[in-house]
PDB file of C-alpha atoms and ligand atoms in Angstrom:
ATOM      1  CA  MET A 553      41.474   4.161  24.470  1.00  0.00           C
ATOM      2  CA  GLY A 554      39.920   5.999  21.141  1.00  0.00           C
ATOM      3  CA  ARG A 555      36.770   7.899  20.310  1.00  0.00           C
ATOM      4  CA  ILE A 556      35.219   8.334  16.747  1.00  0.00           C
ATOM      5  CA  VAL A 557      31.909  10.444  16.158  1.00  0.00           C
ATOM      6  CA  SER A 558      29.547  10.154  13.624  1.00  0.00           C
ATOM      7  CA  ILE A 559      27.730  13.345  12.445  1.00  0.00           C
ATOM      8  CA  GLY A 560      24.767  13.276  10.510  1.00  0.00           C
ATOM      9  CA  GLU A 561      20.519  12.432  10.901  1.00  0.00           C
ATOM     10  CA  CYS A 562      18.734   9.509  12.219  1.00  0.00           C
ATOM     11  CA  MET A 563      15.019   9.090  11.622  1.00  0.00           C
ATOM     12  CA  GLY A 564      12.395   7.136  12.636  1.00  0.00           C
ATOM     13  CA  GLU A 565      11.864   4.108  10.310  1.00  0.00           C
ATOM     14  CA  LEU A 566       8.043   2.797   9.668  1.00  0.00           C
ATOM     15  CA  SER A 567       7.509  -0.285   7.587  1.00  0.00           C
ATOM     16  CA  GLU A 568       4.603  -2.467   7.201  1.00  0.00           C
ATOM     17  CA  THR A 569       4.714  -5.698   9.103  1.00  0.00           C
ATOM     18  CA  GLY A 570       2.315  -8.039   7.154  1.00  0.00           C
ATOM     19  CA  SER A 571      -0.525  -7.628   9.608  1.00  0.00           C
ATOM     20  CA  PRO A 572      -2.754  -5.201   8.116  1.00  0.00           C
ATOM     21  CA  GLY A 573      -2.661  -1.869  10.195  1.00  0.00           C
ATOM     22  CA  MET A 574       0.503  -2.788  11.968  1.00  0.00           C
ATOM     23  CA  LEU A 575       3.220  -0.589  11.223  1.00  0.00           C
ATOM     24  CA  SER A 576       6.757  -1.623  12.835  1.00  0.00           C
ATOM     25  CA  MET A 577       8.988   1.503  14.021  1.00  0.00           C
ATOM     26  CA  GLY A 578      12.949   1.367  13.741  1.00  0.00           C
ATOM     27  CA  PHE A 579      15.513   4.105  13.580  1.00  0.00           C
ATOM     28  CA  ALA A 580      18.549   4.340  10.615  1.00  0.00           C
ATOM     29  CA  GLY A 581      20.107   6.994   8.801  1.00  0.00           C
ATOM     30  CA  ASP A 582      23.615   6.687   6.738  1.00  0.00           C
ATOM     31  CA  THR A 583      25.754   7.927   9.437  1.00  0.00           C
ATOM     32  CA  LEU A 584      23.864   6.363  12.030  1.00  0.00           C
ATOM     33  CA  ASN A 585      23.957   3.027  10.249  1.00  0.00           C
ATOM     34  CA  THR A 586      28.038   3.288  10.088  1.00  0.00           C
ATOM     35  CA  ALA A 587      27.790   4.297  13.653  1.00  0.00           C
ATOM     36  CA  TYR A 588      26.129   1.030  14.496  1.00  0.00           C
ATOM     37  CA  TYR A 589      28.212  -1.458  12.508  1.00  0.00           C
ATOM     38  CA  LEU A 590      31.822   1.016  14.016  1.00  0.00           C
ATOM     39  CA  ARG A 591      30.369   0.279  17.588  1.00  0.00           C
ATOM     40  CA  HIS A 592      29.400  -3.671  16.898  1.00  0.00           C
ATOM     41  CA  SER A 593      32.498  -4.079  15.175  1.00  0.00           C
ATOM     42  CA  LEU A 594      35.151  -2.454  17.510  1.00  0.00           C
ATOM     43  CA  GLY A 595      36.144  -3.726  21.114  1.00  0.00           C
ATOM     44  CA  GLU A 596      35.144  -1.721  24.070  1.00  0.00           C
ATOM     45  CA  ASP A 597      38.296   0.157  23.793  1.00  0.00           C
ATOM     46  CA  TRP A 598      36.843   2.663  21.237  1.00  0.00           C
ATOM     47  CA  GLN A 599      34.121   4.810  22.187  1.00  0.00           C
ATOM     48  CA  VAL A 600      31.337   5.770  19.161  1.00  0.00           C
ATOM     49  CA  ASP A 601      29.588   9.029  19.661  1.00  0.00           C
ATOM     50  CA  TYR A 602      26.767  10.126  17.334  1.00  0.00           C
ATOM     51  CA  VAL A 603      26.663  13.626  16.871  1.00  0.00           C
ATOM     52  CA  SER A 604      23.160  15.160  15.808  1.00  0.00           C
ATOM     53  CA  ALA A 605      20.056  17.001  16.728  1.00  0.00           C
ATOM     54  CA  ALA A 606      16.828  15.493  18.537  1.00  0.00           C
ATOM     55  CA  GLY A 607      13.699  16.848  19.938  1.00  0.00           C
ATOM     56  CA  THR A 608      12.473  16.780  23.583  1.00  0.00           C
ATOM     57  CA  ASP A 609       9.539  15.142  22.724  1.00  0.00           C
ATOM     58  CA  GLY A 610       8.458  11.123  23.349  1.00  0.00           C
ATOM     59  CA  LEU A 611       9.678   9.923  19.680  1.00  0.00           C
ATOM     60  CA  SER A 612      13.015  11.462  19.927  1.00  0.00           C
ATOM     61  CA  ASP A 613      13.385  10.074  23.506  1.00  0.00           C
ATOM     62  CA  ARG A 614      12.995   6.682  21.928  1.00  0.00           C
ATOM     63  CA  MET A 615      15.569   7.873  19.267  1.00  0.00           C
ATOM     64  CA  VAL A 616      18.230   8.746  21.987  1.00  0.00           C
ATOM     65  CA  ASP A 617      17.023   5.892  23.839  1.00  0.00           C
ATOM     66  CA  PHE A 618      17.936   3.533  20.777  1.00  0.00           C
ATOM     67  CA  LEU A 619      21.146   4.705  20.581  1.00  0.00           C
ATOM     68  CA  LYS A 620      22.065   4.205  24.194  1.00  0.00           C
ATOM     69  CA  SER A 621      20.848   0.809  24.094  1.00  0.00           C
ATOM     70  CA  GLU A 622      22.958  -0.070  21.117  1.00  0.00           C
ATOM     71  CA  GLY A 623      26.128   1.273  23.040  1.00  0.00           C
ATOM     72  CA  ILE A 624      26.387   4.747  21.066  1.00  0.00           C
ATOM     73  CA  GLY A 625      27.063   7.663  23.013  1.00  0.00           C
ATOM     74  CA  THR A 626      24.266  10.354  22.714  1.00  0.00           C
ATOM     75  CA  ASP A 627      26.022  12.678  25.031  1.00  0.00           C
ATOM     76  CA  HIS A 628      26.655  15.438  21.673  1.00  0.00           C
ATOM     77  CA  VAL A 629      22.810  14.810  20.440  1.00  0.00           C
ATOM     78  CA  ARG A 630      21.600  18.330  21.409  1.00  0.00           C
ATOM     79  CA  ARG A 631      17.863  18.093  22.046  1.00  0.00           C
ATOM     80  CA  LEU A 632      15.354  21.061  20.738  1.00  0.00           C
ATOM     81  CA  ALA A 633      12.382  21.972  22.677  1.00  0.00           C
ATOM     82  CA  ASP A 634      10.897  22.857  19.501  1.00  0.00           C
ATOM     83  CA  LYS A 635      11.767  20.525  16.936  1.00  0.00           C
ATOM     84  CA  THR A 636      11.213  16.791  16.115  1.00  0.00           C
ATOM     85  CA  ILE A 637      13.248  13.918  14.313  1.00  0.00           C
ATOM     86  CA  GLY A 638      12.614  13.037  10.726  1.00  0.00           C
ATOM     87  CA  LEU A 639      10.022   9.925   9.789  1.00  0.00           C
ATOM     88  CA  TYR A 640      10.612   7.786   6.624  1.00  0.00           C
ATOM     89  CA  TYR A 641       7.922   5.111   5.601  1.00  0.00           C
ATOM     90  CA  ILE A 642       8.577   1.965   3.425  1.00  0.00           C
ATOM     91  CA  THR A 643       6.373   0.316   1.340  1.00  0.00           C
ATOM     92  CA  LEU A 644       7.016  -2.903  -0.138  1.00  0.00           C
ATOM     93  CA  LYS A 645       5.452  -3.769  -3.719  1.00  0.00           C
ATOM     94  CA  ASP A 646       6.448  -6.654  -6.046  1.00  0.00           C
ATOM     95  CA  GLY A 647       9.528  -6.903  -3.818  1.00  0.00           C
ATOM     96  CA  GLU A 648      10.811  -2.922  -4.593  1.00  0.00           C
ATOM     97  CA  ARG A 649      10.945  -0.668  -1.633  1.00  0.00           C
ATOM     98  CA  SER A 650      10.020   2.892  -1.781  1.00  0.00           C
ATOM     99  CA  PHE A 651      10.277   5.479   0.288  1.00  0.00           C
ATOM    100  CA  THR A 652       7.984   8.141   1.823  1.00  0.00           C
ATOM    101  CA  TYR A 653      10.279  11.018   3.683  1.00  0.00           C
ATOM    102  CA  TRP A 654       8.914  13.763   6.549  1.00  0.00           C
ATOM    103  CA  ARG A 655      12.207  15.609   7.388  1.00  0.00           C
ATOM    104  CA  ASN A 656      12.055  19.111   5.724  1.00  0.00           C
ATOM    105  CA  ASP A 657      12.085  20.303   8.926  1.00  0.00           C
ATOM    106  CA  SER A 658      13.786  17.662  11.324  1.00  0.00           C
ATOM    107  CA  ALA A 659      15.645  18.549  14.543  1.00  0.00           C
ATOM    108  CA  ALA A 660      18.985  17.217  12.630  1.00  0.00           C
ATOM    109  CA  ARG A 661      18.972  20.159  10.171  1.00  0.00           C
ATOM    110  CA  ARG A 662      20.171  21.998  13.071  1.00  0.00           C
ATOM    111  CA  LEU A 663      22.916  19.624  13.746  1.00  0.00           C
ATOM    112  CA  ALA A 664      25.581  22.478  12.979  1.00  0.00           C
ATOM    113  CA  SER A 665      23.682  25.742  14.353  1.00  0.00           C
ATOM    114  CA  ASP A 666      25.817  25.759  17.432  1.00  0.00           C
ATOM    115  CA  PRO A 667      29.381  25.933  16.518  1.00  0.00           C
ATOM    116  CA  ALA A 668      30.768  25.620  20.190  1.00  0.00           C
ATOM    117  CA  ALA A 669      28.584  22.593  20.478  1.00  0.00           C
ATOM    118  CA  LEU A 670      30.340  21.337  17.398  1.00  0.00           C
ATOM    119  CA  ASN A 671      33.372  22.013  18.488  1.00  0.00           C
ATOM    120  CA  ARG A 672      33.023  20.433  22.059  1.00  0.00           C
ATOM    121  CA  ALA A 673      31.742  17.052  20.256  1.00  0.00           C
ATOM    122  CA  LEU A 674      35.128  16.832  18.231  1.00  0.00           C
ATOM    123  CA  GLU A 675      37.157  17.513  21.009  1.00  0.00           C
ATOM    124  CA  GLY A 676      39.557  14.627  21.880  1.00  0.00           C
ATOM    125  CA  ALA A 677      37.937  12.353  18.972  1.00  0.00           C
ATOM    126  CA  ASP A 678      40.620  10.558  16.739  1.00  0.00           C
ATOM    127  CA  LEU A 679      38.255  10.219  13.996  1.00  0.00           C
ATOM    128  CA  ALA A 680      35.099  11.984  12.835  1.00  0.00           C
ATOM    129  CA  TYR A 681      32.907  10.754  10.265  1.00  0.00           C
ATOM    130  CA  TRP A 682      30.174  12.151   7.717  1.00  0.00           C
ATOM    131  CA  SER A 683      28.286  12.376   4.593  1.00  0.00           C
ATOM    132  CA  GLY A 684      27.076  14.103   1.945  1.00  0.00           C
ATOM    133  CA  ILE A 685      23.493  13.784   3.119  1.00  0.00           C
ATOM    134  CA  THR A 686      25.079  15.440   6.310  1.00  0.00           C
ATOM    135  CA  LEU A 687      25.774  18.351   4.424  1.00  0.00           C
ATOM    136  CA  ALA A 688      22.585  18.627   2.188  1.00  0.00           C
ATOM    137  CA  ILE A 689      20.206  18.754   5.092  1.00  0.00           C
ATOM    138  CA  LEU A 690      21.949  21.925   6.416  1.00  0.00           C
ATOM    139  CA  SER A 691      21.315  25.488   5.942  1.00  0.00           C
ATOM    140  CA  ASN A 692      24.573  26.798   3.866  1.00  0.00           C
ATOM    141  CA  GLN A 693      25.298  28.736   7.115  1.00  0.00           C
ATOM    142  CA  ASP A 694      25.610  25.656   9.099  1.00  0.00           C
ATOM    143  CA  ARG A 695      27.469  23.644   5.848  1.00  0.00           C
ATOM    144  CA  LEU A 696      30.050  26.241   6.525  1.00  0.00           C
ATOM    145  CA  ALA A 697      30.487  26.204  10.390  1.00  0.00           C
ATOM    146  CA  LEU A 698      30.803  22.320   9.602  1.00  0.00           C
ATOM    147  CA  ILE A 699      33.627  22.109   7.205  1.00  0.00           C
ATOM    148  CA  GLU A 700      35.086  24.889   9.002  1.00  0.00           C
ATOM    149  CA  ALA A 701      34.745  22.777  12.505  1.00  0.00           C
ATOM    150  CA  LEU A 702      36.100  19.571  10.303  1.00  0.00           C
ATOM    151  CA  GLY A 703      39.168  21.641   8.858  1.00  0.00           C
ATOM    152  CA  HIS A 704      40.141  22.718  12.334  1.00  0.00           C
ATOM    153  CA  PHE A 705      39.412  19.385  13.637  1.00  0.00           C
ATOM    154  CA  ALA A 706      41.669  17.956  10.916  1.00  0.00           C
ATOM    155  CA  GLY A 707      44.747  20.788  11.532  1.00  0.00           C
ATOM    156  CA  LYS A 708      44.970  19.368  15.138  1.00  0.00           C
ATOM    157  CA  GLY A 709      45.624  15.899  13.862  1.00  0.00           C
ATOM    158  CA  GLY A 710      41.944  14.165  13.683  1.00  0.00           C
ATOM    159  CA  THR A 711      41.190  11.890  10.893  1.00  0.00           C
ATOM    160  CA  VAL A 712      38.136  12.894   8.484  1.00  0.00           C
ATOM    161  CA  VAL A 713      36.368  10.201   6.767  1.00  0.00           C
ATOM    162  CA  PHE A 714      33.560  11.289   4.134  1.00  0.00           C
ATOM    163  CA  ASP A 715      31.187   9.327   1.985  1.00  0.00           C
ATOM    164  CA  PRO A 716      29.521  11.535  -0.446  1.00  0.00           C
ATOM    165  CA  ASN A 717      26.403   9.451  -0.692  1.00  0.00           C
ATOM    166  CA  LEU A 718      25.159  12.078  -3.315  1.00  0.00           C
ATOM    167  CA  ARG A 719      21.114  12.232  -2.903  1.00  0.00           C
ATOM    168  CA  PRO A 720      20.302  15.078  -5.493  1.00  0.00           C
ATOM    169  CA  ARG A 721      16.741  15.426  -4.206  1.00  0.00           C
ATOM    170  CA  LEU A 722      18.224  17.042  -1.001  1.00  0.00           C
ATOM    171  CA  TRP A 723      19.567  19.689  -2.413  1.00  0.00           C
ATOM    172  CA  ASP A 724      18.305  22.419  -4.568  1.00  0.00           C
ATOM    173  CA  ASN A 725      20.053  21.481  -7.704  1.00  0.00           C
ATOM    174  CA  PRO A 726      22.797  19.161  -8.549  1.00  0.00           C
ATOM    175  CA  GLU A 727      25.296  21.695  -9.489  1.00  0.00           C
ATOM    176  CA  THR A 728      24.822  22.931  -5.526  1.00  0.00           C
ATOM    177  CA  MET A 729      25.461  19.181  -4.464  1.00  0.00           C
ATOM    178  CA  ARG A 730      28.575  18.736  -6.554  1.00  0.00           C
ATOM    179  CA  GLY A 731      29.893  22.001  -5.304  1.00  0.00           C
ATOM    180  CA  TRP A 732      29.268  21.561  -1.487  1.00  0.00           C
ATOM    181  CA  VAL A 733      30.501  17.772  -1.806  1.00  0.00           C
ATOM    182  CA  HIS A 734      33.894  18.760  -3.120  1.00  0.00           C
ATOM    183  CA  ARG A 735      34.303  21.467  -0.258  1.00  0.00           C
ATOM    184  CA  ALA A 736      33.464  18.425   1.842  1.00  0.00           C
ATOM    185  CA  ALA A 737      36.482  16.169   0.167  1.00  0.00           C
ATOM    186  CA  ALA A 738      38.805  19.430   0.863  1.00  0.00           C
ATOM    187  CA  VAL A 739      38.880  18.631   4.389  1.00  0.00           C
ATOM    188  CA  SER A 740      38.449  14.874   4.472  1.00  0.00           C
ATOM    189  CA  ASP A 741      41.521  12.317   4.938  1.00  0.00           C
ATOM    190  CA  LEU A 742      39.457   9.687   3.359  1.00  0.00           C
ATOM    191  CA  CYS A 743      36.307   9.949   1.060  1.00  0.00           C
ATOM    192  CA  LEU A 744      34.337   6.925   0.683  1.00  0.00           C
ATOM    193  CA  PRO A 745      32.054   7.258  -2.683  1.00  0.00           C
ATOM    194  CA  SER A 746      29.993   4.688  -4.616  1.00  0.00           C
ATOM    195  CA  PHE A 747      30.876   4.670  -7.885  1.00  0.00           C
ATOM    196  CA  GLU A 748      27.156   4.256  -9.597  1.00  0.00           C
ATOM    197  CA  ASP A 749      26.296   7.855  -7.985  1.00  0.00           C
ATOM    198  CA  GLU A 750      29.716   9.155  -9.079  1.00  0.00           C
ATOM    199  CA  ALA A 751      29.494   8.347 -12.527  1.00  0.00           C
ATOM    200  CA  THR A 752      25.598   9.268 -12.719  1.00  0.00           C
ATOM    201  CA  TRP A 753      26.274  13.067 -10.886  1.00  0.00           C
ATOM    202  CA  PHE A 754      29.982  13.567 -12.053  1.00  0.00           C
ATOM    203  CA  GLY A 755      30.274  12.071 -15.473  1.00  0.00           C
ATOM    204  CA  ASP A 756      33.324   9.831 -14.258  1.00  0.00           C
ATOM    205  CA  ALA A 757      34.399   7.567 -16.959  1.00  0.00           C
ATOM    206  CA  ASP A 758      35.270   4.820 -14.491  1.00  0.00           C
ATOM    207  CA  ALA A 759      36.397   4.249 -10.565  1.00  0.00           C
ATOM    208  CA  ALA A 760      40.103   5.498 -11.258  1.00  0.00           C
ATOM    209  CA  ALA A 761      38.179   8.580 -12.213  1.00  0.00           C
ATOM    210  CA  THR A 762      36.228   9.379  -9.675  1.00  0.00           C
ATOM    211  CA  ALA A 763      39.375   8.520  -7.305  1.00  0.00           C
ATOM    212  CA  ARG A 764      41.442  11.017  -8.849  1.00  0.00           C
ATOM    213  CA  ARG A 765      38.581  13.679  -8.868  1.00  0.00           C
ATOM    214  CA  TYR A 766      38.322  13.650  -5.111  1.00  0.00           C
ATOM    215  CA  GLN A 767      42.140  13.755  -4.605  1.00  0.00           C
ATOM    216  CA  ALA A 768      42.885  16.954  -7.217  1.00  0.00           C
ATOM    217  CA  GLU A 769      39.939  18.294  -4.660  1.00  0.00           C
ATOM    218  CA  GLY A 770      42.212  17.635  -1.526  1.00  0.00           C
ATOM    219  CA  ALA A 771      41.230  14.101  -0.264  1.00  0.00           C
ATOM    220  CA  ARG A 772      44.241  12.491   0.622  1.00  0.00           C
ATOM    221  CA  ARG A 773      42.891   9.015   0.571  1.00  0.00           C
ATOM    222  CA  VAL A 774      39.730   7.589  -1.766  1.00  0.00           C
ATOM    223  CA  ILE A 775      38.334   3.980  -1.605  1.00  0.00           C
ATOM    224  CA  VAL A 776      35.472   3.624  -4.570  1.00  0.00           C
ATOM    225  CA  LYS A 777      32.783   1.289  -3.818  1.00  0.00           C
ATOM    226  CA  ASN A 778      31.333  -0.341  -6.830  1.00  0.00           C
ATOM    227  CA  GLY A 779      28.345  -2.775  -5.970  1.00  0.00           C
ATOM    228  CA  ALA A 780      29.349  -6.488  -6.740  1.00  0.00           C
ATOM    229  CA  ASP A 781      32.672  -4.789  -8.835  1.00  0.00           C
ATOM    230  CA  ASP A 782      35.968  -4.361  -7.308  1.00  0.00           C
ATOM    231  CA  VAL A 783      36.615  -1.786  -4.716  1.00  0.00           C
ATOM    232  CA  THR A 784      39.634   0.667  -6.040  1.00  0.00           C
ATOM    233  CA  PHE A 785      41.884   2.501  -3.373  1.00  0.00           C
ATOM    234  CA  ALA A 786      43.447   5.629  -4.444  1.00  0.00           C
ATOM    235  CA  GLY A 787      46.663   6.311  -1.669  1.00  0.00           C
ATOM    236  CA  GLY A 788      48.411   9.682  -0.745  1.00  0.00           C
ATOM    237  CA  SER A 789      51.680   8.730  -2.985  1.00  0.00           C
ATOM    238  CA  GLY A 790      49.650   8.125  -6.154  1.00  0.00           C
ATOM    239  CA  GLU A 791      49.291   4.752  -5.451  1.00  0.00           C
ATOM    240  CA  LEU A 792      45.714   2.406  -7.226  1.00  0.00           C
ATOM    241  CA  PHE A 793      44.798  -0.749  -5.857  1.00  0.00           C
ATOM    242  CA  ARG A 794      41.640  -2.623  -7.143  1.00  0.00           C
ATOM    243  CA  PHE A 795      40.309  -5.229  -4.906  1.00  0.00           C
ATOM    244  CA  SER A 796      37.740  -7.757  -5.659  1.00  0.00           C
ATOM    245  CA  VAL A 797      34.646  -7.955  -3.400  1.00  0.00           C
ATOM    246  CA  PRO A 798      33.055 -11.883  -2.382  1.00  0.00           C
ATOM    247  CA  SER A 799      30.044 -12.541  -4.320  1.00  0.00           C
ATOM    248  CA  VAL A 800      26.811 -12.488  -2.504  1.00  0.00           C
ATOM    249  CA  GLU A 801      24.617 -15.197  -3.764  1.00  0.00           C
ATOM    250  CA  HIS A 802      21.151 -13.692  -2.470  1.00  0.00           C
ATOM    251  CA  VAL A 803      20.982 -10.046  -2.492  1.00  0.00           C
ATOM    252  CA  VAL A 804      17.742  -9.078  -0.764  1.00  0.00           C
ATOM    253  CA  ASP A 805      18.271  -5.587   0.246  1.00  0.00           C
ATOM    254  CA  THR A 806      21.031  -3.104  -0.723  1.00  0.00           C
ATOM    255  CA  THR A 807      20.032  -0.614   1.880  1.00  0.00           C
ATOM    256  CA  ALA A 808      23.015   0.379   3.987  1.00  0.00           C
ATOM    257  CA  ALA A 809      25.888  -1.638   1.987  1.00  0.00           C
ATOM    258  CA  GLY A 810      27.936   1.524   1.719  1.00  0.00           C
ATOM    259  CA  ASP A 811      27.218   2.707   5.339  1.00  0.00           C
ATOM    260  CA  SER A 812      28.250  -0.933   6.325  1.00  0.00           C
ATOM    261  CA  PHE A 813      31.474  -1.321   4.245  1.00  0.00           C
ATOM    262  CA  ASN A 814      32.276   2.232   5.557  1.00  0.00           C
ATOM    263  CA  ALA A 815      32.397   0.622   9.005  1.00  0.00           C
ATOM    264  CA  GLY A 816      33.913  -2.847   7.982  1.00  0.00           C
ATOM    265  CA  TYR A 817      36.709  -1.142   6.353  1.00  0.00           C
ATOM    266  CA  LEU A 818      37.447   1.682   9.359  1.00  0.00           C
ATOM    267  CA  ALA A 819      37.027  -0.437  12.212  1.00  0.00           C
ATOM    268  CA  ALA A 820      39.581  -2.438  10.588  1.00  0.00           C
ATOM    269  CA  GLU A 821      41.880  -0.302   9.657  1.00  0.00           C
ATOM    270  CA  LEU A 822      41.591   1.076  13.400  1.00  0.00           C
ATOM    271  CA  ASN A 823      42.770  -1.748  14.513  1.00  0.00           C
ATOM    272  CA  GLY A 824      45.679  -1.893  12.530  1.00  0.00           C
ATOM    273  CA  ALA A 825      44.802  -4.082   9.419  1.00  0.00           C
ATOM    274  CA  SER A 826      46.490  -3.504   6.007  1.00  0.00           C
ATOM    275  CA  ILE A 827      44.560  -1.529   3.141  1.00  0.00           C
ATOM    276  CA  GLU A 828      43.654  -4.843   1.753  1.00  0.00           C
ATOM    277  CA  ASN A 829      42.558  -6.429   4.559  1.00  0.00           C
ATOM    278  CA  ALA A 830      40.314  -3.385   5.393  1.00  0.00           C
ATOM    279  CA  VAL A 831      38.664  -3.525   2.421  1.00  0.00           C
ATOM    280  CA  ALA A 832      38.222  -7.325   2.913  1.00  0.00           C
ATOM    281  CA  ALA A 833      36.610  -6.895   5.825  1.00  0.00           C
ATOM    282  CA  GLY A 834      34.371  -3.850   4.812  1.00  0.00           C
ATOM    283  CA  ALA A 835      33.234  -5.938   1.842  1.00  0.00           C
ATOM    284  CA  ARG A 836      32.507  -8.911   3.946  1.00  0.00           C
ATOM    285  CA  LEU A 837      30.293  -6.962   6.010  1.00  0.00           C
ATOM    286  CA  ALA A 838      28.480  -5.273   3.240  1.00  0.00           C
ATOM    287  CA  GLY A 839      28.130  -8.835   1.928  1.00  0.00           C
ATOM    288  CA  ARG A 840      25.990 -10.129   5.157  1.00  0.00           C
ATOM    289  CA  VAL A 841      24.104  -6.567   5.322  1.00  0.00           C
ATOM    290  CA  ILE A 842      22.841  -7.198   1.911  1.00  0.00           C
ATOM    291  CA  GLY A 843      21.652 -10.773   2.466  1.00  0.00           C
ATOM    292  CA  ALA A 844      18.965  -9.798   4.843  1.00  0.00           C
ATOM    293  CA  ARG A 845      16.344  -7.220   5.180  1.00  0.00           C
ATOM    294  CA  GLY A 846      16.985  -3.697   6.548  1.00  0.00           C
ATOM    295  CA  ALA A 847      19.842  -1.360   7.395  1.00  0.00           C
ATOM    296  CA  LEU A 848      20.704  -2.430  10.201  1.00  0.00           C
ATOM    297  CA  VAL A 849      21.366  -6.024  10.607  1.00  0.00           C
ATOM    298  CA  PRO A 850      22.124  -7.622  14.234  1.00  0.00           C
ATOM    299  CA  ASP A 851      23.817 -10.719  13.397  1.00  0.00           C
ATOM    300  CA  ALA A 852      25.981  -9.062  10.202  1.00  0.00           C
ATOM    301  CA  VAL A 853      29.119  -8.175  12.577  1.00  0.00           C
ATOM    302  CA  THR A 854      29.049 -11.704  14.316  1.00  0.00           C
ATOM    303  CA  GLN A 855      29.060 -13.447  11.280  1.00  0.00           C
ATOM    304  CA  ALA A 856      31.523 -11.206   9.413  1.00  0.00           C
TER     305      ALA A 856
HETATM  306  P1  AMP B1212      27.803  -0.175  -3.226  1.00  0.00           P
HETATM  307  O1  AMP B1212      27.929   1.294  -2.250  1.00  0.00           O
HETATM  308  O2  AMP B1212      26.640  -0.571  -3.907  1.00  0.00           O
HETATM  309  O3  AMP B1212      29.158   0.354  -4.450  1.00  0.00           O
HETATM  310  O4  AMP B1212      28.272  -0.879  -2.409  1.00  0.00           O
HETATM  311  C1  AMP B1212      29.145  -1.112  -1.393  1.00  0.00           C
HETATM  312  C2  AMP B1212      29.699  -2.257  -0.947  1.00  0.00           C
HETATM  313  O5  AMP B1212      28.933  -3.225  -1.084  1.00  0.00           O
HETATM  314  C3  AMP B1212      30.226  -2.694  -2.317  1.00  0.00           C
HETATM  315  O6  AMP B1212      31.746  -2.126  -2.208  1.00  0.00           O
HETATM  316  C4  AMP B1212      30.808  -4.246  -1.853  1.00  0.00           C
HETATM  317  O7  AMP B1212      31.346  -4.240  -1.294  1.00  0.00           O
HETATM  318  C5  AMP B1212      29.299  -4.693  -1.373  1.00  0.00           C
HETATM  319  N1  AMP B1212      28.072  -4.891  -2.186  1.00  0.00           N
HETATM  320  C6  AMP B1212      26.826  -4.002  -2.747  1.00  0.00           C
HETATM  321  N2  AMP B1212      26.425  -4.723  -3.667  1.00  0.00           N
HETATM  322  C7  AMP B1212      27.044  -6.062  -4.005  1.00  0.00           C
HETATM  323  C8  AMP B1212      26.794  -6.945  -4.233  1.00  0.00           C
HETATM  324  N3  AMP B1212      25.437  -6.936  -5.483  1.00  0.00           N
HETATM  325  N4  AMP B1212      27.143  -8.390  -4.459  1.00  0.00           N
HETATM  326  C9  AMP B1212      28.365  -8.164  -3.463  1.00  0.00           C
HETATM  327  N5  AMP B1212      28.792  -7.373  -2.873  1.00  0.00           N
HETATM  328  C10 AMP B1212      28.076  -6.133  -3.213  1.00  0.00           C
END
């Protein structure tokens, strides 16, 4: 029996249905997407828990019920009476999606405000997964608390996995983002960046440069995703491998490509797959996810 915790923010997702005046309601968020795909990729001998915060209102109840209905553990979703969950609204125009967010005061921004609760959530877990978005939404004090809790967890033998998921709009400025993301990498065993973002915000010349930069900051292993291009793996002994990814004929919506890749990779690795096979599993799952609309594609795992 193993246990994974995914730490971050799950938001309500409002999207147009095509019928005038009718919206559909779903739930998504980078770390939740990965938790969802981990839950559906791993057997019942693995427990997948979400670590977050929500309100005590009806909308928050629906989010927590959704997680439960997907088999994701909610014991560590703290409920805060004066808050609610963040929301976003997707507009589709000429095939392009654009997003409007209401998340500045979401409950999840307090997810690390109780260090004792954080330590309880991590207690007994084998792997903790988090992202640069998790870090971005917190106060400086809570960022430090989360990094400290994860450092402590790693020190006791837990595996910390971090996707930098660079979103400069969530940060005061790019320099602040870069500093915190590197501090996060320093307590993480495995970093899972996406090259396009890294090249934009760190100026990396190629995926190997991204991998080496995160290793220089303290990450033991790095896997750099790069859309349809090769995945680059940098291991703890200095080794560097590149793996091609299967081509996807009809890319419908790249939302959650990286999140699902991470889950497919981790699930395979936790089941004992080689690096090469785990990367292939991640790429296969991501390929299914981008072939359909939305972040959570129920058929993607069974097809993978
Ligand atoms: P990204 O975060 O965009 O680099 O993508 C994460 C993963 O999704 C990649 O490593 C690929 O496995 C897959 N992926 C993303 N875009 C494509 C694409 N256009 N064609 C094939 N696979 C893709």
